[in-house]
Short mmCIF file of C-alpha atoms in Angstrom, two decimals:
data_model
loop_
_atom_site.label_atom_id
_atom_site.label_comp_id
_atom_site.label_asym_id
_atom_site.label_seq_id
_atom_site.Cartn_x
_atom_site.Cartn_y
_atom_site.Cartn_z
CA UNK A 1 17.75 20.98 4.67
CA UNK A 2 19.71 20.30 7.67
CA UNK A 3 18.77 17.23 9.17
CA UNK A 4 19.05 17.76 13.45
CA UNK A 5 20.87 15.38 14.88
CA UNK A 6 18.50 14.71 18.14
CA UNK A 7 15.11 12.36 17.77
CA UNK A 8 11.59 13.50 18.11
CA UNK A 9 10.55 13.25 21.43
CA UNK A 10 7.38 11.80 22.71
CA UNK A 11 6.93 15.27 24.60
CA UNK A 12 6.95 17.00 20.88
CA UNK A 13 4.05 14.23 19.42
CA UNK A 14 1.78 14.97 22.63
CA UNK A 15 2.13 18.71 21.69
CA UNK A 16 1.12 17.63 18.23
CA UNK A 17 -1.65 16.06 19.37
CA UNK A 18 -3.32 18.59 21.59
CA UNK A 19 -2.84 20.74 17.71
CA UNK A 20 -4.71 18.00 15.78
CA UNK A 21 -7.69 18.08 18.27
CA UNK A 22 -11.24 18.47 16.17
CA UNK A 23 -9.16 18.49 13.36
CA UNK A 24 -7.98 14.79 12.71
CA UNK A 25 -10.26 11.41 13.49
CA UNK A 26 -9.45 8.90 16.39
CA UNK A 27 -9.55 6.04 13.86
CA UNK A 28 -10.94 2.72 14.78
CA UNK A 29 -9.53 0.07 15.78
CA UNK A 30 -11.03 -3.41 14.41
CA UNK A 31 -10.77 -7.37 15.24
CA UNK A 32 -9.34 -8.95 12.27
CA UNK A 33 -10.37 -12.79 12.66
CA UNK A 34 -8.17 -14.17 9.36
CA UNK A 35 -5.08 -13.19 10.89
CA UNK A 36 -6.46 -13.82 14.67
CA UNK A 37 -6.66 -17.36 12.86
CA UNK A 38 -3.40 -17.04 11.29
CA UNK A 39 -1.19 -15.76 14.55
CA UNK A 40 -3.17 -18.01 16.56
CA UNK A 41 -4.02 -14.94 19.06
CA UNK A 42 -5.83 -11.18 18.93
CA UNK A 43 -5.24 -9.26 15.93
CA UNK A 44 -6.35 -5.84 15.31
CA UNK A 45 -6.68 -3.70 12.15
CA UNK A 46 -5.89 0.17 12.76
CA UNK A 47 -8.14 2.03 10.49
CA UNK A 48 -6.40 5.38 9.21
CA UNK A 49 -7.98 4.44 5.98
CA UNK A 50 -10.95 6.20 7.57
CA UNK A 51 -9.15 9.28 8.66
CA UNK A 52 -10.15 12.28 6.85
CA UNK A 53 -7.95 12.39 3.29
CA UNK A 54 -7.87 8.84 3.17
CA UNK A 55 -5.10 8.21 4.79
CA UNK A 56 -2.60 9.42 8.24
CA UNK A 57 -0.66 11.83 6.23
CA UNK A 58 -3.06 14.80 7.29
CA UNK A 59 -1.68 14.01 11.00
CA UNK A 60 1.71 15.23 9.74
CA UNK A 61 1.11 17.70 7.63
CA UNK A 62 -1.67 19.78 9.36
CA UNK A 63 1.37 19.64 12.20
CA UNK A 64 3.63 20.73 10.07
CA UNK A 65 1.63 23.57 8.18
CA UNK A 66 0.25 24.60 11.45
CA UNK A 67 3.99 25.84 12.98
CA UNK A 68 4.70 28.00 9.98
CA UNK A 69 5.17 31.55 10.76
CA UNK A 70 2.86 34.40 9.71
CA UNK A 71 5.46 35.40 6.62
CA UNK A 72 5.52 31.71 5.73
CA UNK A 73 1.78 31.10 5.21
CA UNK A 74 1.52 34.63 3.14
CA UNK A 75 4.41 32.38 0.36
CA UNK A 76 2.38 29.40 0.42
CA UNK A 77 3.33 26.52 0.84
CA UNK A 78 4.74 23.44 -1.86
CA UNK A 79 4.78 19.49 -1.73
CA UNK A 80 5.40 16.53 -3.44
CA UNK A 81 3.49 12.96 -3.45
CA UNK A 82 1.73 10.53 -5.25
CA UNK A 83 -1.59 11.05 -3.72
CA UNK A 84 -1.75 10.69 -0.16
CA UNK A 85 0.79 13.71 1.07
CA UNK A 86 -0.69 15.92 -1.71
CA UNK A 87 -4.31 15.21 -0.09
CA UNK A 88 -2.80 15.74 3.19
CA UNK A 89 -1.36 19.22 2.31
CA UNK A 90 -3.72 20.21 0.06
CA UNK A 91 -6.50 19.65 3.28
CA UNK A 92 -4.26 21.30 5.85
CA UNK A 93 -3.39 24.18 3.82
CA UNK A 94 -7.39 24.70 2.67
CA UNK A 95 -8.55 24.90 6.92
CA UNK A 96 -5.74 26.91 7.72
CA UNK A 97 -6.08 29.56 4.48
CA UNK A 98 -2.89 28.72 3.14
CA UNK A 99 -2.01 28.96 -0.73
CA UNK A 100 -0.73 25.07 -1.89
CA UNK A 101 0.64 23.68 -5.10
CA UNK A 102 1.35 19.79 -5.32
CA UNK A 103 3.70 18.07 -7.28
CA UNK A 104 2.66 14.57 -9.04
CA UNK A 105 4.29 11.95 -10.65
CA UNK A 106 3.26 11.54 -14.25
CA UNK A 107 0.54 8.85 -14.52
CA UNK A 108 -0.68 9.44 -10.43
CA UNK A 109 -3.95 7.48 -9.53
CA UNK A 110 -6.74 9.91 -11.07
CA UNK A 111 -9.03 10.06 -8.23
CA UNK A 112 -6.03 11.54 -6.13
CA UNK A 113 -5.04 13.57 -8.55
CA UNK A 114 -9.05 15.02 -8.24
CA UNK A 115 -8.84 14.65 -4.53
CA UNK A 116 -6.21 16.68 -4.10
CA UNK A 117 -7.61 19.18 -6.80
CA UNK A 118 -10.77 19.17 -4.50
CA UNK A 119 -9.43 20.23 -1.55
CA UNK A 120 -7.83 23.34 -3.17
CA UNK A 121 -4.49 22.50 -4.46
CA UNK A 122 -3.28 23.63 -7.72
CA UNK A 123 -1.41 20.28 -9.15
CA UNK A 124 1.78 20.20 -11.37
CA UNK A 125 3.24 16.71 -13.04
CA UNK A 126 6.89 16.41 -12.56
CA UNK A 127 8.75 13.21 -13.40
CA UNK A 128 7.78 9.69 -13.09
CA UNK A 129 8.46 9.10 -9.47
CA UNK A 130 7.94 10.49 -6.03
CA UNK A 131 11.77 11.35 -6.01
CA UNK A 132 11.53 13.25 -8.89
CA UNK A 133 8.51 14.91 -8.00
CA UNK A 134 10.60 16.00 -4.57
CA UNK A 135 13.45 17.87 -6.97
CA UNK A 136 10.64 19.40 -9.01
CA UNK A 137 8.80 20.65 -5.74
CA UNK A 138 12.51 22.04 -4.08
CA UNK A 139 12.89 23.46 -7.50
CA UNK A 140 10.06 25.85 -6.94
CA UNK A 141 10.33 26.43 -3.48
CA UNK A 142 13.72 27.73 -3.95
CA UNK A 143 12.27 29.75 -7.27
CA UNK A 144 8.96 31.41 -5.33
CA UNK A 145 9.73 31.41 -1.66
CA UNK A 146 6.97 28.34 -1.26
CA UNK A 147 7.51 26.07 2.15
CA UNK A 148 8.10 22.80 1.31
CA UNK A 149 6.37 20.42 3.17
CA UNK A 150 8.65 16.88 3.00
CA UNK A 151 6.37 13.97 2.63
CA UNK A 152 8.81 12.51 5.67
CA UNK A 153 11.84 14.08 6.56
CA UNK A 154 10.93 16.54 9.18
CA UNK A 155 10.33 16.56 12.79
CA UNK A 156 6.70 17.94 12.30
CA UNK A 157 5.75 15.30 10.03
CA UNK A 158 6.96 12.37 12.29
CA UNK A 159 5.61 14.12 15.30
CA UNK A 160 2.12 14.76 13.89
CA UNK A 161 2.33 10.93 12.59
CA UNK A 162 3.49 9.76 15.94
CA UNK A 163 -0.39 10.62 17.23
CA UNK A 164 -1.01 7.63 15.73
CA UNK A 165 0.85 5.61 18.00
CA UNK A 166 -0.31 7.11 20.55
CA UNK A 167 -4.14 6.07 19.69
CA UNK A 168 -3.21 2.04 19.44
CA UNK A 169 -1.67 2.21 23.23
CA UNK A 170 -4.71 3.59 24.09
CA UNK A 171 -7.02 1.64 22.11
CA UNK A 172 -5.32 -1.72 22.18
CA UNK A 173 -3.53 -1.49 25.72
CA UNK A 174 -2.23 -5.03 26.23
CA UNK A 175 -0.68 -4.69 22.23
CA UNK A 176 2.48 -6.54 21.74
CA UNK A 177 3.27 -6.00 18.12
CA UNK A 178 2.18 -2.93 15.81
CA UNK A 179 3.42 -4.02 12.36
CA UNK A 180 3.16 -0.66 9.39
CA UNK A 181 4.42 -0.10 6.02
CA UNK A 182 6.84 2.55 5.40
CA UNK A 183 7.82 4.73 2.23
CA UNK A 184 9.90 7.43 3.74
CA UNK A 185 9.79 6.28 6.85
CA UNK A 186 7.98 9.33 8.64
CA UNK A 187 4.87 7.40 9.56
CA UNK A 188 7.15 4.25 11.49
CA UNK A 189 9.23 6.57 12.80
CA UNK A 190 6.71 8.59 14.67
CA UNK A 191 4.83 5.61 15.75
CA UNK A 192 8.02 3.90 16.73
CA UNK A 193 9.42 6.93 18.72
CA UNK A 194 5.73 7.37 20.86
CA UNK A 195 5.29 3.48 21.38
CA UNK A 196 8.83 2.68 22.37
CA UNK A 197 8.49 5.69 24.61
CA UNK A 198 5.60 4.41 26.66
CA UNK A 199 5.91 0.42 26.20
CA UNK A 200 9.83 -0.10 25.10
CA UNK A 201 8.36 -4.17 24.95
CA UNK A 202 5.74 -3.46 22.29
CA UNK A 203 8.00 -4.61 19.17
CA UNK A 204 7.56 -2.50 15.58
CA UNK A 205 7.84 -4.16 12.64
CA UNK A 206 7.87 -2.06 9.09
CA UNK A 207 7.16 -3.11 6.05
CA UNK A 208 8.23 -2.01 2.39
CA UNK A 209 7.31 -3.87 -1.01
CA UNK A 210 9.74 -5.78 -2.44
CA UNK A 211 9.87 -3.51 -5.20
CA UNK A 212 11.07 -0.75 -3.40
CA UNK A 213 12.84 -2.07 -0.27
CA UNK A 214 14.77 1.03 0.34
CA UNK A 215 15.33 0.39 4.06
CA UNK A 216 17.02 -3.18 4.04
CA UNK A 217 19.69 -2.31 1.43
CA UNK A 218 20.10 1.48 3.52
CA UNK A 219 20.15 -0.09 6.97
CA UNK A 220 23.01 -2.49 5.65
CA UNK A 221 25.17 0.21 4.18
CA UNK A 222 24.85 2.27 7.36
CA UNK A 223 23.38 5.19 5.60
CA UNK A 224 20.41 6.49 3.28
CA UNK A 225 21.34 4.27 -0.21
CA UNK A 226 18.95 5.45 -3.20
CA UNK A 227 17.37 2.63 -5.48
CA UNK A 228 18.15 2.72 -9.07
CA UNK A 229 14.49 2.09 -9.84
CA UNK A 230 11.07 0.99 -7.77
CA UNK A 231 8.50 -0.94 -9.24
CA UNK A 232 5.31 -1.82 -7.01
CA UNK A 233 1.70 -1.58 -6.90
CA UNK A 234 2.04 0.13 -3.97
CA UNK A 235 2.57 3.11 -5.25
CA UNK A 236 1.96 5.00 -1.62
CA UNK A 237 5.24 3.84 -0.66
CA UNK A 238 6.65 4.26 -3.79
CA UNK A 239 10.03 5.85 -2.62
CA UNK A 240 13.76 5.44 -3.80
CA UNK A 241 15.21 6.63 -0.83
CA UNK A 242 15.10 6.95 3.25
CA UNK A 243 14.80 10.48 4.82
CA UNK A 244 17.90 10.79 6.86
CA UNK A 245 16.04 11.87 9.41
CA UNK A 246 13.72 8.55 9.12
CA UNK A 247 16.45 6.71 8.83
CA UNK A 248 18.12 7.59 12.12
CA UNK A 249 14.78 7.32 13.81
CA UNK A 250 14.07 3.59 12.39
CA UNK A 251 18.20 2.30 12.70
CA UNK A 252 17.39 3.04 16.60
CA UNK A 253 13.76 2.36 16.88
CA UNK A 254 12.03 0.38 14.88
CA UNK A 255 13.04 -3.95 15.66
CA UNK A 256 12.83 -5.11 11.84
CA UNK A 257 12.27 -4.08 8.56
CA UNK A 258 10.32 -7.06 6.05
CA UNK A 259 9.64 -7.07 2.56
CA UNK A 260 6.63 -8.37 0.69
CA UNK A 261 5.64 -9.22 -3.08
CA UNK A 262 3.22 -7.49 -4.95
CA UNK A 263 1.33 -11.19 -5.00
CA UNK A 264 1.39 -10.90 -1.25
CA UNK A 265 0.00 -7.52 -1.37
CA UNK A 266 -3.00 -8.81 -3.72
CA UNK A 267 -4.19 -11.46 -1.31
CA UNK A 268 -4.05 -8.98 1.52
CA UNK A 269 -6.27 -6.55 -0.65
CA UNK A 270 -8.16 -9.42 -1.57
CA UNK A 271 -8.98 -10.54 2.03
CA UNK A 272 -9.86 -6.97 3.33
CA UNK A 273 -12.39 -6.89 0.56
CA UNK A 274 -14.03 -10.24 1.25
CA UNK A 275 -13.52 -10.92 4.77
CA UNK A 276 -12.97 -7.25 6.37
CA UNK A 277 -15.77 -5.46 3.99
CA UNK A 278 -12.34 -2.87 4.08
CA UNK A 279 -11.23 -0.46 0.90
CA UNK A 280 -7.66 -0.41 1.05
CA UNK A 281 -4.81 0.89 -1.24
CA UNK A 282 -1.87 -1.18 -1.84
CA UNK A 283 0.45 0.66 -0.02
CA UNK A 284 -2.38 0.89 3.12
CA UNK A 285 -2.38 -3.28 2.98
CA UNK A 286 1.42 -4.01 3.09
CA UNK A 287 1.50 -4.64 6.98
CA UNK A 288 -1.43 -6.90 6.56
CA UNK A 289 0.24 -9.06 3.66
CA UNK A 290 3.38 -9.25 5.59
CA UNK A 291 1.44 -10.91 8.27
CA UNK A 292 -0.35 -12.95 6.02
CA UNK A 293 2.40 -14.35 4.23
CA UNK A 294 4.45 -15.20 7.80
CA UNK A 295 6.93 -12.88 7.10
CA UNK A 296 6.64 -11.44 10.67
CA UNK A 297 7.36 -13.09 13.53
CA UNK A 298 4.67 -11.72 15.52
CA UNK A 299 3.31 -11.93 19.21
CA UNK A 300 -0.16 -11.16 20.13
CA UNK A 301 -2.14 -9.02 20.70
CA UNK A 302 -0.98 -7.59 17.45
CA UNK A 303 -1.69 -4.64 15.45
CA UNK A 304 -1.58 -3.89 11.27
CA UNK A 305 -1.89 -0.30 10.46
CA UNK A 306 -4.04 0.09 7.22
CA UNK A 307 -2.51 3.39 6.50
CA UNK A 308 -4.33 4.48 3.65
CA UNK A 309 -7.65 4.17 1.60
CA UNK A 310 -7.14 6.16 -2.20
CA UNK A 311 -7.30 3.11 -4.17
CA UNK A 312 -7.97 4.10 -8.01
CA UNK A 313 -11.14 1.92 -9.02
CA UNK A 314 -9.19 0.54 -12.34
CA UNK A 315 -6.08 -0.69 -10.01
CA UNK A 316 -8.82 -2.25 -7.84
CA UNK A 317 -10.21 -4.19 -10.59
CA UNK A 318 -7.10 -5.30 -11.46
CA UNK A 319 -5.62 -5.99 -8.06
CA UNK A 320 -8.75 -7.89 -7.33
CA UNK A 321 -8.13 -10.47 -10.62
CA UNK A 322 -4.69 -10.49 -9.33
CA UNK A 323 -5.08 -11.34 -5.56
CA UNK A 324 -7.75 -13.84 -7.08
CA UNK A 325 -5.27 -15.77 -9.03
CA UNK A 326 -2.41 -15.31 -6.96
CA UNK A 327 -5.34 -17.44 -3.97
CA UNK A 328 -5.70 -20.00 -7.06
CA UNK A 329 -9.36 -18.69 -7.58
CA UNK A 330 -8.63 -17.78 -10.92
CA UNK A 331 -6.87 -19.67 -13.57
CA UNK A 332 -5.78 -18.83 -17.12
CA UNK A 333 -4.85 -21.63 -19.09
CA UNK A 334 -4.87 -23.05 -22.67
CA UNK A 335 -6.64 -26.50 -24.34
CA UNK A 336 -5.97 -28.35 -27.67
CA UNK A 337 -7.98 -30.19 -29.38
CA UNK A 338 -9.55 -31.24 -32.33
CA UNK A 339 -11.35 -28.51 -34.71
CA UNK A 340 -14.97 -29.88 -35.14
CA UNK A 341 -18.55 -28.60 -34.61
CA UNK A 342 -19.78 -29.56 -30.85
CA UNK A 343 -15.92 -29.84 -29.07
CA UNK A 344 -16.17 -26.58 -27.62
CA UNK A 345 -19.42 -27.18 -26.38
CA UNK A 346 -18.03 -29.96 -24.81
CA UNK A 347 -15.24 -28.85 -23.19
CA UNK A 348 -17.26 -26.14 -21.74
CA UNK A 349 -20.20 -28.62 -20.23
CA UNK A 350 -16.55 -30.60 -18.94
CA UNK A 351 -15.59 -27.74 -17.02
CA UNK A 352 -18.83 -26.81 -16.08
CA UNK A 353 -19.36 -30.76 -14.39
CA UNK A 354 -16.22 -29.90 -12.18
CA UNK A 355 -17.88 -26.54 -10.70
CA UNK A 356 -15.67 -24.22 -11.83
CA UNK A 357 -17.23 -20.83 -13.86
CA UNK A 358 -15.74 -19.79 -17.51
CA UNK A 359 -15.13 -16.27 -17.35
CA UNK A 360 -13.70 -15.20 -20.90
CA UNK A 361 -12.46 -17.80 -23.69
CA UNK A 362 -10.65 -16.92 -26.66
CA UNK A 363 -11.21 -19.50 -29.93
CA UNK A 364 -7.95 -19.58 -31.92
CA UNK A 365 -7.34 -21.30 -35.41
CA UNK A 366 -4.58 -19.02 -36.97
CA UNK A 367 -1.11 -20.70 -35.23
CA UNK A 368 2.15 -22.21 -37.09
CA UNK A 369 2.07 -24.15 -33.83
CA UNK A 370 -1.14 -25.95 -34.62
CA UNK A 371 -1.63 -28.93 -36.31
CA UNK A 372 -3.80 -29.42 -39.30
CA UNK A 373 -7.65 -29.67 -37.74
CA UNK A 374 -6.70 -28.57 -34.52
CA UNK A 375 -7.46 -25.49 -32.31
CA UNK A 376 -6.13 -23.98 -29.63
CA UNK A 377 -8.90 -22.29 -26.84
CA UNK A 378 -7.86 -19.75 -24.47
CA UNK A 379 -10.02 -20.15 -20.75
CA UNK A 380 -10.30 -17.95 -17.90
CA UNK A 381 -12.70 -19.95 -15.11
CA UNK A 382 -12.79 -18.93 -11.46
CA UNK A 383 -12.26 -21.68 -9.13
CA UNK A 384 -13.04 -21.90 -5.54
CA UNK A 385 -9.25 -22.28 -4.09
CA UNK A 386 -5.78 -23.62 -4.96
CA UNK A 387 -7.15 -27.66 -4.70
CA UNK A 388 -9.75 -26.94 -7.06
CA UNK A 389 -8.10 -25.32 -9.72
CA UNK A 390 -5.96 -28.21 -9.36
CA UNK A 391 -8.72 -31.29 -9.54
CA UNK A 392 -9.70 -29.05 -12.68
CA UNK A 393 -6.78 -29.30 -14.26
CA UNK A 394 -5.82 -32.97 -13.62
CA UNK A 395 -9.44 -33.97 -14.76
CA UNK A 396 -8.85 -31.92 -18.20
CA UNK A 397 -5.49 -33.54 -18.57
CA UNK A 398 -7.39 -37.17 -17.99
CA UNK A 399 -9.88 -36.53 -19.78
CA UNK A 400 -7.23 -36.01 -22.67
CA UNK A 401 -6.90 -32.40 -23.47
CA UNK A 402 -3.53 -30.73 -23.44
CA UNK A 403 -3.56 -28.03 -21.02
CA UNK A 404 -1.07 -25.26 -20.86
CA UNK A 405 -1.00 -21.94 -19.00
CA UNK A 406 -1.28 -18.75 -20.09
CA UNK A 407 -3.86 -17.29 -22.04
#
């Protein structure tokens, strides 16, 4: 497509808005008190996991679908994602009449695969990425006469996004820093593009997973660089490469671009659980970890968007183990000792004494590694922090057992 050279306006996302009225939610806003505690100041979670789809991609794309011409909506219309987008599209295209197909990565989250399914899309797998789902869909626009709708890279998109921006001046008037994640790029560069517009002080931070920091290595080269792979549980912003559109919104716009590991992204699901009663997806958490972790420098009041709900309930389960060992509240680790009736037992009632919970153990005789009469006993406990698992460990170790880690 040909990429114009100009920047959405904040004239175009005010249009876009008046277009998403009774269609879209005006998503809370919420106090967040663990980062309050942790930026010493107001912090405030936007809530576009509550925004019908799951997610803000239904800003954009209802935008988007909603300009086509009367010959365009009789070819249908044709998109790409890995759950959010598709739901986005699918939705749009279902209250406006409009015939959709989606294209999915192999191996998408299940319940957005049914999501999107539900809302009237016909779904197609196509590679293993979002990239490669994006040839696939061009593919078979070009083949039928379908309107793609980018996930990012067009001005509809980032205006319809850009609403969103518009809702936090509103909601959180004296805000000082609105920190997001970013795939793409459409969502940060809409926001950035209506904020900046209105408060040019009001700094916006993005934030990718480390796994598939496309921005940082693009915004050094001085162009759009593609990733050779992406690996990340955040599978929302999942992309190998900046729109070019994007990227000329956030090289102006946007103040700095952070990464964060998938650990990071655990505790940050792992605190909106516990402490925010909040269902989040990886990819909706990211701007949350990054403050979290301190890798923003961040004046109050501030503002994380969660950008997106459609967690599968598996990866939750799994994230949730994850974020609870990568707090210290869960510890896998291995004893040795001596192979006679009553020292399980024993070891058990030990760790029991120092309040911590067994959760699985695995009782294993069959190693070269083991000496004659000895046994090896895989644990899994919970603990109630980093300093406990620790006290648990050093009293094992005095009490003479040879701990290792790793199940």
């Amino acid at each position: 497509m040909t990429v114009p050279s100009e920047l959405v306006t904040l004239a175009e996302i005010q249009a876009a808005r008046e277009l998403l009225a009774g269609v879209t939610r005006l998503t809370p806003v919420e106090p967040c008190r663990p980062l309050t505690a942790k930026l010493s100041g107001p912090a405030w979670l936007k809530c576009e996991n509550l925004q019908r789809a799951g997610s803000f991609k239904v800003r954009g794309a209802y935008v988007r679908i909603a300009r086509l011409s009367p010959e365009e909506r009789r070819r249908g219309v044709v998109a790409a994602s890995a759950g959010n987008h598709a739901q986005g599209v699918a939705l749009a295209a279902g209250l406006l009449g409009i015939r959709s197909t989606v294209f999915m990565p192999v191996g998408a989250p299940l319940p957005k695969i049914a999501a999107t399914k539900g809302y009237g899309a016909r779904v197609e797998f196509a590679g293993a990425t979002v990239d490669e789902s994006l040839e696939a869909a061009h593919e078979f626009a070009e083949r039928t006469g379908a309107v793609l709708i980018h996930p990012f890279d067009h001005p509809d998109i980032i205006a319809g996004q850009g609403t969103l921006g518009l809702e936090i001046l509103e909601q959180v008037p004296d805000v000082r820093t609105i920190v997001t994640g970013m795939g793409g790029g459409g969502l940060i560069s809409g926001l950035a593009v209506a904020v900046k517009a209105v408060r040019p002080d009001v700094r916006i931070v993005g934030v990718q997973a480390a796994g598939a920091a496309s921005f940082p290595r693009s915004l050094r080269a001085g162009r759009p660089v593609r990733l050779e792979s992406v690996a990340t549980i955040a599978d929302g912003i999942a992309v190998g490469r900046p729109g070019d559109l994007t990227f000329a919104h956030v090289g102006k716009l946007v103040d700095d671009v952070v990464t964060v590991t998938d650990e990071d992204i655990s505790r940050a699901l792992l605190m909106l659980l516990e402490r925010g009663k909040t269902v989040v997806e990886p990819a909706g958490s990211v701007g949350v970890a990054a403050l979290l972790a301190g890798a923003v420098e961040a004046e109050t009041p501030a503002v994380a968007v969660l950008s997106g709900g459609n967690i599968d309930p598996m990866l939750m389960l799994r994230v949730i183990e994850h974020g609870l060992a990568a707090a210290g509240r869960y510890l896998a680790f291995t004893v040795r000792c001596g192979d006679r009736p009553g020292h399980l037992a024993k070891l058990l009632s030990y760790i029991a004494e120092q309040g911590a919970n067994v959760v699985d153990v695995a009782h294993r005789r069959q190693d070269s590694r083991l000496q004659l009469g000895e046994v090896e006993i895989g644990l899994s406990v919970e603990t109630r922090g980093a300093e406990h698992s620790d006290r648990l460990v050093h009293a094992l170790r005095s009490a003479g057992y040879t701990v290792t880690f790793g199940v």
